[in-house]
Short mmCIF file of C-alpha atoms in Angstrom, two decimals:
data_model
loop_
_atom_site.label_atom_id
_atom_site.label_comp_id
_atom_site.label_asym_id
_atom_site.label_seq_id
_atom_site.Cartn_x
_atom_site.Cartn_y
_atom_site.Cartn_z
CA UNK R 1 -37.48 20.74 -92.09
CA UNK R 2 -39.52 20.59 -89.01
CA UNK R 3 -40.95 17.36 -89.94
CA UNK R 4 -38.05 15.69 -91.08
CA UNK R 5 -36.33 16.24 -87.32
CA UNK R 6 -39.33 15.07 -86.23
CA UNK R 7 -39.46 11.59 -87.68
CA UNK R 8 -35.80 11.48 -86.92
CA UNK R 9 -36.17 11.91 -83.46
CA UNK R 10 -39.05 9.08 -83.82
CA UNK R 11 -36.59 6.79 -85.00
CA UNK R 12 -34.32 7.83 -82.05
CA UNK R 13 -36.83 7.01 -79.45
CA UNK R 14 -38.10 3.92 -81.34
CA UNK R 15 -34.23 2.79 -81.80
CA UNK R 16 -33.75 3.18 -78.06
CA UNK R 17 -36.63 0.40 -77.61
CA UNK R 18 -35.96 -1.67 -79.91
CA UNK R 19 -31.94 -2.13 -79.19
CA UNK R 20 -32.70 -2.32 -75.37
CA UNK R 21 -35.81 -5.05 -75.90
CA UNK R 22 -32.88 -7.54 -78.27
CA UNK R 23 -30.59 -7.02 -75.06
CA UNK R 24 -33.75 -7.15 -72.11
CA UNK R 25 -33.60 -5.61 -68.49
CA UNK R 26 -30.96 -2.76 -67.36
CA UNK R 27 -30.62 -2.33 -71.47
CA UNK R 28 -34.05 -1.01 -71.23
CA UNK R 29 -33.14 1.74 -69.01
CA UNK R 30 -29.26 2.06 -70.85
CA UNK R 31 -30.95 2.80 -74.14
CA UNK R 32 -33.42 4.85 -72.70
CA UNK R 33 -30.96 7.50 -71.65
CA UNK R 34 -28.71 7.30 -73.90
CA UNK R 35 -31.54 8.30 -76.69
CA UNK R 36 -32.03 11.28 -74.04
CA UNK R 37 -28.39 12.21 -74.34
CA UNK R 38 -29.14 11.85 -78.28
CA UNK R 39 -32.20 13.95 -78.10
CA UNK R 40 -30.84 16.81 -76.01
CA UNK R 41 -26.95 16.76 -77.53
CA UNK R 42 -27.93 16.42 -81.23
CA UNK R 43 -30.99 17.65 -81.69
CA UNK R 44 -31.18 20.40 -79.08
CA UNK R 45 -34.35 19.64 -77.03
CA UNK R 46 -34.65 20.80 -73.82
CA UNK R 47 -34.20 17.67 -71.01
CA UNK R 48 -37.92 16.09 -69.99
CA UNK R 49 -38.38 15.32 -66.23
CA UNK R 50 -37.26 12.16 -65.38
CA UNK R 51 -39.94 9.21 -63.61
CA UNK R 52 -38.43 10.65 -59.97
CA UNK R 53 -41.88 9.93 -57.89
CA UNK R 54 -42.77 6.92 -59.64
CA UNK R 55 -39.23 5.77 -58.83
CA UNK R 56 -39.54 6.82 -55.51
CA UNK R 57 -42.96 4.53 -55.34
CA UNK R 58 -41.05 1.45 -56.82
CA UNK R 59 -38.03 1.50 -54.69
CA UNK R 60 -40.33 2.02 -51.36
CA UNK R 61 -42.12 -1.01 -52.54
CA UNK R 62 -39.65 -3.07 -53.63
CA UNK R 63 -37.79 -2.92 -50.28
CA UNK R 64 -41.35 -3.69 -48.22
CA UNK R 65 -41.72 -6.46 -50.69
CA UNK R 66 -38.37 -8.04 -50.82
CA UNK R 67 -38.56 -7.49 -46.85
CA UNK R 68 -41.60 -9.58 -46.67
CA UNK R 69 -40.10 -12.23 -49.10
CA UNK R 70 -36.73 -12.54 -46.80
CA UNK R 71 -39.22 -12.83 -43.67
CA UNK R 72 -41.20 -15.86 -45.84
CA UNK R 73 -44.34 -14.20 -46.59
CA UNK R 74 -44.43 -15.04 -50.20
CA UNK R 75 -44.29 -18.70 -49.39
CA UNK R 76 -46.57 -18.34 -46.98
CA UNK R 77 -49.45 -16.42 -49.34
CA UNK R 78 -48.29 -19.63 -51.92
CA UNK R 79 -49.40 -22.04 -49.38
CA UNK R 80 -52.65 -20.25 -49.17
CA UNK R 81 -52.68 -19.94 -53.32
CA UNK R 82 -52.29 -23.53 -53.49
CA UNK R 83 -55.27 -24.40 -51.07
CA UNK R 84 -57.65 -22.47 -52.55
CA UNK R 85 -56.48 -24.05 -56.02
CA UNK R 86 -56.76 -27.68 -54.65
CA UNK R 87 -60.61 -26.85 -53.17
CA UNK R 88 -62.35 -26.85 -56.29
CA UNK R 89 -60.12 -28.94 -58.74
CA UNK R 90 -62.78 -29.47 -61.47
CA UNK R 91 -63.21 -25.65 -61.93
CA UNK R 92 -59.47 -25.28 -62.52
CA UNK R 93 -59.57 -23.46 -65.40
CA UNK R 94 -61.25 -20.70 -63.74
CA UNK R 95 -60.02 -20.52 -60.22
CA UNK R 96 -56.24 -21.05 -60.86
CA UNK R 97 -56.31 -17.60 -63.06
CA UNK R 98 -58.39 -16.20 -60.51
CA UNK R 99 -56.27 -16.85 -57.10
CA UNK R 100 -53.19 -16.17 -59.10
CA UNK R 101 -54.76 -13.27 -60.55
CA UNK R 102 -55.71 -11.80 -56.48
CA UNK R 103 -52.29 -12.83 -55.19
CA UNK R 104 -50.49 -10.92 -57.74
CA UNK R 105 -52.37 -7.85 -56.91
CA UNK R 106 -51.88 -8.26 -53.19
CA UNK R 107 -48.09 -8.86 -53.89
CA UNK R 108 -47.54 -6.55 -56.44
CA UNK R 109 -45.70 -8.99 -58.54
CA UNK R 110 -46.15 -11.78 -60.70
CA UNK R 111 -43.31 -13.64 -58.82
CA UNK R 112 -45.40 -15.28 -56.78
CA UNK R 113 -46.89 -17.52 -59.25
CA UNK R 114 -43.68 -19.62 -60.18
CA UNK R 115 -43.67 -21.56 -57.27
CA UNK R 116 -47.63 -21.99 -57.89
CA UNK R 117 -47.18 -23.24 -61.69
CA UNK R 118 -46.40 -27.02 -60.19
CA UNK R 119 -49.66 -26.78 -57.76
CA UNK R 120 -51.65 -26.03 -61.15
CA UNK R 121 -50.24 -28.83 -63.16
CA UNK R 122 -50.89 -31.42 -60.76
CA UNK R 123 -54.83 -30.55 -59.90
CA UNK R 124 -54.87 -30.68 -63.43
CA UNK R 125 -53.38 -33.71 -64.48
CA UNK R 126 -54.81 -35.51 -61.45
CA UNK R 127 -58.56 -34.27 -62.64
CA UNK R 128 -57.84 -34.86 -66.53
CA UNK R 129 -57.79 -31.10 -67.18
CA UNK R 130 -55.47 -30.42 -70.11
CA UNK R 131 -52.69 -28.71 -68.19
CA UNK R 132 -52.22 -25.95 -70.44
CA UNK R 133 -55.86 -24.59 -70.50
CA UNK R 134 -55.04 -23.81 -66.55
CA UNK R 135 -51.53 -22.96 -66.46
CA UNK R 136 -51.76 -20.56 -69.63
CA UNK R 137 -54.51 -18.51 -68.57
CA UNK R 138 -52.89 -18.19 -64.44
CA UNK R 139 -49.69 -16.64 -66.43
CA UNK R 140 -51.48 -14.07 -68.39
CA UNK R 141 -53.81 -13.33 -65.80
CA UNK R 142 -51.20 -11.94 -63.51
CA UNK R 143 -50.02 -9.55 -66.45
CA UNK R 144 -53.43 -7.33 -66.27
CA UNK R 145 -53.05 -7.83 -61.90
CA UNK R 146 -50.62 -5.43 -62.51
CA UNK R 147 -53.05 -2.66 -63.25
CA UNK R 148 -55.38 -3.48 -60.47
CA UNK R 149 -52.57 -3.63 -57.60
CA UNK R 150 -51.87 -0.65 -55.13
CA UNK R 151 -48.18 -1.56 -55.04
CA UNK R 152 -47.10 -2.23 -58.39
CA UNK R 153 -44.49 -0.65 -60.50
CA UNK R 154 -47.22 -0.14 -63.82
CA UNK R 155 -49.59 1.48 -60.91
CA UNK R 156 -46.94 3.57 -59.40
CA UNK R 157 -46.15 4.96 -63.02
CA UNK R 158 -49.85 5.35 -63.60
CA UNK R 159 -50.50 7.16 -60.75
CA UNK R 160 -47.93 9.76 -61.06
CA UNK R 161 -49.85 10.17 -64.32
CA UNK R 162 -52.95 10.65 -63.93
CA UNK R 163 -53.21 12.06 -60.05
CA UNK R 164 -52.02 15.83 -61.35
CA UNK R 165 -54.33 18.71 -62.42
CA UNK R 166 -55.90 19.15 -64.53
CA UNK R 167 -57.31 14.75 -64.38
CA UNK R 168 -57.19 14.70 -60.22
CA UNK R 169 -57.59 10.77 -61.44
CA UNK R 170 -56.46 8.80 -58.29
CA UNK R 171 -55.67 5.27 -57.45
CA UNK R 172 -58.71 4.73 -55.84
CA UNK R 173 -60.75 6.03 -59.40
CA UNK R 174 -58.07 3.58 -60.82
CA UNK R 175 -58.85 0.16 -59.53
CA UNK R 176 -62.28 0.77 -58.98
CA UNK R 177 -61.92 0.54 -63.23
CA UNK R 178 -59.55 -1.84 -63.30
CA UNK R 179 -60.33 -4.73 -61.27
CA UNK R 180 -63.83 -5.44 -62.19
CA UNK R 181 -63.13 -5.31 -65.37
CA UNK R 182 -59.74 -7.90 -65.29
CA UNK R 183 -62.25 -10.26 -63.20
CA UNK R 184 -64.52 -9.97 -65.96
CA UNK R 185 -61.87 -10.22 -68.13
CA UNK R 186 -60.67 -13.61 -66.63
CA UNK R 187 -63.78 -15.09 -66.22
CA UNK R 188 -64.99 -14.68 -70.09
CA UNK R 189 -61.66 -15.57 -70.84
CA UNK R 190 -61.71 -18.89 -68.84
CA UNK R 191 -64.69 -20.61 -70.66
CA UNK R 192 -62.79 -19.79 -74.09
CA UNK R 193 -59.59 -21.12 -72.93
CA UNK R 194 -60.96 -24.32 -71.31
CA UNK R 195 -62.28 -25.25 -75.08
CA UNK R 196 -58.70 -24.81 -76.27
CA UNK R 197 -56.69 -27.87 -77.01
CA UNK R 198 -57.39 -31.70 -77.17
CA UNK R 199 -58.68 -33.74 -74.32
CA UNK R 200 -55.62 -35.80 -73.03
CA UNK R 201 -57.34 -38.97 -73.58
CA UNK R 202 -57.73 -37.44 -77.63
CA UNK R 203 -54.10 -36.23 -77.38
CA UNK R 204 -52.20 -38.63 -79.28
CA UNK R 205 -48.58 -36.86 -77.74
CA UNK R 206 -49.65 -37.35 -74.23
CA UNK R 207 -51.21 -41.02 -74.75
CA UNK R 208 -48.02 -41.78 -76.43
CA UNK R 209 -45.85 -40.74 -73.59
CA UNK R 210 -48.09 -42.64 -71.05
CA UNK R 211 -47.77 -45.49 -73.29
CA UNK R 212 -44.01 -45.30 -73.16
CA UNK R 213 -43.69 -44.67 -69.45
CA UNK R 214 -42.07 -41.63 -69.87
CA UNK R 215 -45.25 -39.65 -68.63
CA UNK R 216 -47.15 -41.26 -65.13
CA UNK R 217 -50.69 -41.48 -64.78
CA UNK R 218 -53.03 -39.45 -63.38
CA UNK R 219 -52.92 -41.32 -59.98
CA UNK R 220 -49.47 -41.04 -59.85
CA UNK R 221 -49.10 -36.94 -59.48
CA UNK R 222 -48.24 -35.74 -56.21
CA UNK R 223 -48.80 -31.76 -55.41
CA UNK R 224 -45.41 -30.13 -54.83
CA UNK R 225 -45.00 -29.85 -50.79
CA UNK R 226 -45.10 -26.04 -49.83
CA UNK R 227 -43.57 -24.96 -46.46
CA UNK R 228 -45.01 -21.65 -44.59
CA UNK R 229 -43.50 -20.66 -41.24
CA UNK R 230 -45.73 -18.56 -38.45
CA UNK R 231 -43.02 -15.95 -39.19
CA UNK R 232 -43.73 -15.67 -42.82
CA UNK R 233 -47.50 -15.75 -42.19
CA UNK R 234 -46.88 -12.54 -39.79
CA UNK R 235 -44.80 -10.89 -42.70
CA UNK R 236 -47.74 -11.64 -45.26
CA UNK R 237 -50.36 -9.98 -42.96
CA UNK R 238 -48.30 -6.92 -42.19
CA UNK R 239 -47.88 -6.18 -45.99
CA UNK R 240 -51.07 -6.90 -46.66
CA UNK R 241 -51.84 -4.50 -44.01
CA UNK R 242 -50.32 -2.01 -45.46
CA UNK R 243 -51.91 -2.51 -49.16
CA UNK R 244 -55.24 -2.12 -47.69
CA UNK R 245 -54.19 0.75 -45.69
CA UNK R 246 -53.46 2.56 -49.00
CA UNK R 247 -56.54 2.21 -50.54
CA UNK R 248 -58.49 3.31 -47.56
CA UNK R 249 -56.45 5.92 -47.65
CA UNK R 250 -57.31 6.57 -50.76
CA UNK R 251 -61.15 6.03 -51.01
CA UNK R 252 -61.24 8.77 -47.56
CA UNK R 253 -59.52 11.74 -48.67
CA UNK R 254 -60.60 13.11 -45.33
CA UNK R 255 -58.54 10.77 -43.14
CA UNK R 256 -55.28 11.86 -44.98
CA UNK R 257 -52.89 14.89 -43.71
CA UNK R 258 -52.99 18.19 -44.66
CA UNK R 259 -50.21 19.29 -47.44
CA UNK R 260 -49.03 23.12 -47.15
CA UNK R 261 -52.06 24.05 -49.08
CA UNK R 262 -54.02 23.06 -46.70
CA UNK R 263 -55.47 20.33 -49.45
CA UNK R 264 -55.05 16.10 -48.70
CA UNK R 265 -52.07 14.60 -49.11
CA UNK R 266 -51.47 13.32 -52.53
CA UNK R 267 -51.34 9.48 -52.66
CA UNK R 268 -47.87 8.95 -53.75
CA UNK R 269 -46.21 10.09 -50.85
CA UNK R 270 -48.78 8.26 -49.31
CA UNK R 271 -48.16 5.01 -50.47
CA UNK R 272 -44.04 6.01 -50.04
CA UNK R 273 -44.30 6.58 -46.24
CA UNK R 274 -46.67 3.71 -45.62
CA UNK R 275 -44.52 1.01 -47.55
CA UNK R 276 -41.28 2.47 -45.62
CA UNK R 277 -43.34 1.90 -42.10
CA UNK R 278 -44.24 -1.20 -43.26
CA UNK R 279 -40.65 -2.99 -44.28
CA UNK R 280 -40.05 -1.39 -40.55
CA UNK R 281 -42.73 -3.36 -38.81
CA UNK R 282 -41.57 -6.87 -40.90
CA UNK R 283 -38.10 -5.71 -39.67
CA UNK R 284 -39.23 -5.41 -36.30
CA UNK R 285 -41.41 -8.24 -35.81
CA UNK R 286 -40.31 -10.58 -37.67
CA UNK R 287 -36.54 -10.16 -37.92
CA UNK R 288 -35.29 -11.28 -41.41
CA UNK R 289 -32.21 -11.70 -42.25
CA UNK R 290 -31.95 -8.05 -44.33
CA UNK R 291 -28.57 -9.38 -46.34
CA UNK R 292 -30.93 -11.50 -48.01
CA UNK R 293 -33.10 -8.87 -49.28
CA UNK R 294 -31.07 -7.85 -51.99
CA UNK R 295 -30.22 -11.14 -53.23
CA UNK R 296 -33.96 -11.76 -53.45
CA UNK R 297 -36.40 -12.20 -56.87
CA UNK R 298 -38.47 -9.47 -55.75
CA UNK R 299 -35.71 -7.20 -54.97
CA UNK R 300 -33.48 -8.26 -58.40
CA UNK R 301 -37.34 -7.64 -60.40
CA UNK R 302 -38.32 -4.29 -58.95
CA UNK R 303 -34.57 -3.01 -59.54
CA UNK R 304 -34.75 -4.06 -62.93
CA UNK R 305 -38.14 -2.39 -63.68
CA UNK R 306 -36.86 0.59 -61.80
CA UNK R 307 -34.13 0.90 -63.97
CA UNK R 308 -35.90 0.04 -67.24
CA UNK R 309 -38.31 2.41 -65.67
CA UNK R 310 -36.05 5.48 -65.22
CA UNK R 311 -34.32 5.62 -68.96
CA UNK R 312 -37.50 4.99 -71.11
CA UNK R 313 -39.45 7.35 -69.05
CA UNK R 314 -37.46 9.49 -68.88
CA UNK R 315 -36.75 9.14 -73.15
CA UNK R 316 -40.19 9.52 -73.90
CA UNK R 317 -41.18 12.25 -71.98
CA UNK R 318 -38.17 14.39 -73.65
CA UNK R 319 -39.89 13.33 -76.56
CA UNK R 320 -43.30 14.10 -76.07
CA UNK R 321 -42.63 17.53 -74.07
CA UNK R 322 -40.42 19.33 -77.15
CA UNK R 323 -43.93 18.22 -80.19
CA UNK R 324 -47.30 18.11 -77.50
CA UNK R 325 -48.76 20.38 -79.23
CA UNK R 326 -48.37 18.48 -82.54
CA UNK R 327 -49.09 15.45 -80.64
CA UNK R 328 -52.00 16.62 -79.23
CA UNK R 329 -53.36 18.39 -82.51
CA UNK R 330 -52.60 15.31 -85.34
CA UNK R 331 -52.64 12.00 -82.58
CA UNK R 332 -55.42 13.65 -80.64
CA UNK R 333 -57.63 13.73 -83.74
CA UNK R 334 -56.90 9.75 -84.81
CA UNK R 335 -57.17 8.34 -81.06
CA UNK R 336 -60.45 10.90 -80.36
CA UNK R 337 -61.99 9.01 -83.50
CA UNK R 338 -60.87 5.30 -82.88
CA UNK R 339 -59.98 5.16 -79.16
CA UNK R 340 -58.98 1.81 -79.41
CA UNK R 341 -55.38 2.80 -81.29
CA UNK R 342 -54.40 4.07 -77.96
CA UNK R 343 -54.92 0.30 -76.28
CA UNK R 344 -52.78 -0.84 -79.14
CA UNK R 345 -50.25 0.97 -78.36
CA UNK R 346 -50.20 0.09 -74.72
CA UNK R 347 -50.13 -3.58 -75.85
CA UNK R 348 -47.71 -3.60 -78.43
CA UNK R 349 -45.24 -1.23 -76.31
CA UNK R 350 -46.08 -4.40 -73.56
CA UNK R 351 -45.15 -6.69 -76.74
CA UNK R 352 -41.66 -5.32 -77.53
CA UNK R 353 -40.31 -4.56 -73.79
CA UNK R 354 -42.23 -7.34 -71.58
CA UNK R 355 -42.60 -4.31 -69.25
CA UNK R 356 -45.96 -2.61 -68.35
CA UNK R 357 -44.73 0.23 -66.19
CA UNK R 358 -42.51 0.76 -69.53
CA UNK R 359 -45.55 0.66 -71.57
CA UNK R 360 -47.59 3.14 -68.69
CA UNK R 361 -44.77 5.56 -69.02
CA UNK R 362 -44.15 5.65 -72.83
CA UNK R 363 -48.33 5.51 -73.79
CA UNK R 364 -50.35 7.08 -71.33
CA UNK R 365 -48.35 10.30 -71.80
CA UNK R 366 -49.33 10.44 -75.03
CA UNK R 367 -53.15 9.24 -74.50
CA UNK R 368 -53.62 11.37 -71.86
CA UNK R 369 -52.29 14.35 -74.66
CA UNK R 370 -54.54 13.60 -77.16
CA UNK R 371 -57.35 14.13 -75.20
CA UNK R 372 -58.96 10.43 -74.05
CA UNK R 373 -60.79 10.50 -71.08
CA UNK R 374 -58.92 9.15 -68.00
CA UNK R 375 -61.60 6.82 -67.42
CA UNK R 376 -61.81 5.50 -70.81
CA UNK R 377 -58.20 6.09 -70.90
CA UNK R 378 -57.94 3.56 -67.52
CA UNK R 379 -60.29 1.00 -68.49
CA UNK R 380 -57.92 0.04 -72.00
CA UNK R 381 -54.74 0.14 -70.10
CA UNK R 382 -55.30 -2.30 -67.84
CA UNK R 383 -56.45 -5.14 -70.84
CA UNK R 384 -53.66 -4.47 -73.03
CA UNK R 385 -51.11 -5.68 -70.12
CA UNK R 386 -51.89 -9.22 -71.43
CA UNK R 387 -49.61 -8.64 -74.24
CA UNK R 388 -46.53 -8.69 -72.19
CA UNK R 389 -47.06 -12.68 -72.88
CA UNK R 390 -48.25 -12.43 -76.69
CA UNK R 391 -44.34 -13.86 -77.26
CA UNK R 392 -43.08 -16.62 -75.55
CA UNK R 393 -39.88 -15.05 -73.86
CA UNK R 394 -41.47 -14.53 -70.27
CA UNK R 395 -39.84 -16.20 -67.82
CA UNK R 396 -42.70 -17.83 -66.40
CA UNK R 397 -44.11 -19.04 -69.96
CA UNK R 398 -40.61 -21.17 -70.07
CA UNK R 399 -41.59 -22.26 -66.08
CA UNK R 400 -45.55 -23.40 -66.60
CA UNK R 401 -44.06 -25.41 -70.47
CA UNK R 402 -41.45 -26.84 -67.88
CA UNK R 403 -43.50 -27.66 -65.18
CA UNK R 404 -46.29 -29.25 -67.47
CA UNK R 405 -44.72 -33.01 -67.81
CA UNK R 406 -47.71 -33.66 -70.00
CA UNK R 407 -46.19 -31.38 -72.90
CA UNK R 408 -49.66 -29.56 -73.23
CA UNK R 409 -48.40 -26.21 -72.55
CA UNK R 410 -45.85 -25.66 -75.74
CA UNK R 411 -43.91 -22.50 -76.41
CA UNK R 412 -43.82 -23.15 -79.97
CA UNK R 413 -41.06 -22.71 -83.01
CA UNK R 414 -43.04 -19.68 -84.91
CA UNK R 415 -43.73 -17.10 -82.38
CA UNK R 416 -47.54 -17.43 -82.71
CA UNK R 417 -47.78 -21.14 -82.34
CA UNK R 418 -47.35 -21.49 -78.31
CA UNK R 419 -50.33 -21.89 -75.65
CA UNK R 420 -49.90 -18.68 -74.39
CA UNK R 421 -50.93 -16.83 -77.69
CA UNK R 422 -54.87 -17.42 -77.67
CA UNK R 423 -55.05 -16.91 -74.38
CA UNK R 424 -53.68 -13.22 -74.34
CA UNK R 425 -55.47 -12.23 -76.89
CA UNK R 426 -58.83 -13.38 -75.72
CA UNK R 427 -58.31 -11.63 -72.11
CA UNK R 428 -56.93 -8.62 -73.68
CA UNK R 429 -59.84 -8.20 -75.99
CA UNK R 430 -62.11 -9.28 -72.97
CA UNK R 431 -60.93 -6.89 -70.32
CA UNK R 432 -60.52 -4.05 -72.41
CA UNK R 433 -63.97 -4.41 -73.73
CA UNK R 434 -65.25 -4.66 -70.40
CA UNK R 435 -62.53 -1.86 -69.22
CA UNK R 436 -63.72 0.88 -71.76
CA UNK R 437 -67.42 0.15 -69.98
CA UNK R 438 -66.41 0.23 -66.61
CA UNK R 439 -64.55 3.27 -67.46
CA UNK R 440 -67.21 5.34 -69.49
CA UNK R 441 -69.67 4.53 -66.65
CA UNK R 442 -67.22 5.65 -63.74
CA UNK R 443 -65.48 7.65 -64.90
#
């Protein structure tokens, strides 16, 4: 009998997932707690604890962000993006992925790469780089910056994780696994991608549209003009400020305050109070207009991920808390012997809900129960972001096929067929590889 409630509440918490992925954002976080009601109501399981100081970590960052955004310090970091692309045009391949890679993790969001996509066609084109080897890679690349940035919403879930006795694993242990291993990751993954496709001058689709007119030559593609104020330039610094303050903060444990223990301060509120001061400071010095801030992308993405956040979370933890020890004693025994299940959860969870704090919150748990090494445990999480992109339903897959006038960078008719499919599975398999290393040896 016990096994048959079981598998029912499976399907309950799978349901949830799979109804709020057909329907995408808020439904995330609808269905989420709604299968809690389910879960508790029906079934009689006591209530988990709900995502509160991950949520607490989101929100603080999403305002500081969205602050920074209204003040013009995205644009201004794009301007930046865009010259470092344009400096070494023949190595596209390579450094678009990279400086979109770095910007994501100093903004905490992928956002800031739309407004880059147009900068990486053009180099491209203009150099006869097949578009989509470039643009491809720079989109998946900023799925795995996720899991190397301070102030993301996958890093705020991770940390709330893995920072508690009896793993003490903090975000400094984190991204000191994590980011190697995603620049190793892109790197690998760049020489693979930039064999992918036909030359343009041996692509009969693009020589027929230059042919026809409809598609200009080379000479004839301009770089999209980017505007930066001093103003947004001031925001930019100030947040960036304030990401580097939080990981000095947390490679010194010394330099933090005392709790009531008489032990550091835990990162989280940490990272809280420092993301509050430092929406202040943009507020103060640089005087945005703050009824634009929640009307922003930033703001509208972080709510949305806070939300989806909250109900899945909070769903799965219900869920794991009323069988861990069953977890732990039958899941423990299958992950212990091929580690590598637990990154394919992580990227199939990624797969279904597009969402990697989703996937942090609804996997780790789990990993972290049967046993896997935080380290180890680390190192596999951050790959298996990629496969937020494996379909082509992300937002900025439909932007780079869009921007790419060339019609190199295809989203396909049978789900595995588009450009971004090869290229998320090679830096998955790439940075998890080099992940599980990094982790074993630092760990």
């Amino acid at each position: 009998m016990e096994a048959v409630i079981i598998v029912l509440e499976l399907i309950v918490v799978l349901g949830a997932i799979v109804m709020g992925t057909r329907s995408s954002g808020v439904a995330l976080g609808l269905w989420g707690g709604a299968g809690v009601a389910v879960l508790v109501f029906v079934f009689g399981e006591d209530v988990g604890a709900p995502p509160v100081d991950a949520l607490l970590i989101v929100l603080s960052v999403v305002l500081a962000s969205s602050m920074m955004q209204a003040a013009g310090g995205i644009d201004w970091m794009v301007t930046i993006a865009a010259k470092l692309i344009e400096s070494r045009p023949k190595q596209i391949t390579l450094i678009a992925p990279l400086v979109s890679f770095l910007f994501s993790v100093g903004a905490g969001t992928s956002n800031i790469l739309y407004p880059l996509l147009p900068v990486i066609y053009d180099v491209s084109y203009k150099n006869g780089v097949r578009p989509s080897r470039p643009l491809s890679l720079s989109v998946v690349s900023t799925g795995v910056a996720l899991a190397c940035s301070p102030v993301s919403a996958a890093m705020a879930a991770m940390v709330t994780l893995t920072d508690v006795s009896p793993y003490d694993f903090e975000l400094i242990d984190i991204i000191k696994i994590t980011f190697p291993a995603a620049v190793i990751g892109i790197i690998v993954s760049s020489f693979a991608v930039n064999r992918l496709g036909k030359e343009l001058a041996d692509d009969p689709e693009v020589q027929a549209k230059l042919k026809s007119g409809e598609l200009a030559g080379p000479g004839a593609a301009t770089t999209t003009e980017l505007v930066s104020t001093k103003t947004g330039r001031n925001a930019a610094l100030i947040f960036l400020a304030g990401v580097l303050a939080i990981v000095i903060f947390g490679l010194f444990k010394e330099i933090r305050p005392e709790a009531a223990d008489g032990s550091p301060l835990g990162m989280t509120p940490i990272i809280e109070m420092l993301m509050f001061l430092v929406g202040t400071l943009i507020l103060l010095v640089c005087r945005p207009n703050v009824a634009d801030v929640p009307t922003s992308t930033v703001f509208r993405a972080g709510m949305v991920s806070a939300i989806a956040l909250f109900g899945l979370a909070w769903l799965t933890d219900t869920f794991i808390s009323a069988h861990l020890e069953l977890i732990t004693s039958t899941v423990g025994d299958l992950v212990s012997a091929a580690p590598w299940i637990f990154a394919l959860g992580v990227f199939l969870v990624c797969v279904l809900t597009t969402s990697q704090s989703t996937a942090t919150r609804t996997i780790v748990p789990i990993g972290l129960a049967a046993g896997i090494a935080p380290g180890l445990l680390t190192g596999m999480w951050a790959g298996a972001f990629a496969g937020i992109y494996l379909l082509p339903t992300n937002g900025s897959q439909i932007a780079a096929a869009n921007f790419d006038l060339s019609g190199s960078t295809k989203l396909g008719t049978k789900l595995v067929d588009h450009s971004f499919f090869l290229p998320t599975i090679i830096l998955a398999v790439t940075t998890i590889i080099a992940g599980a290393i990094f982790g074993v040896v630092l760990g």
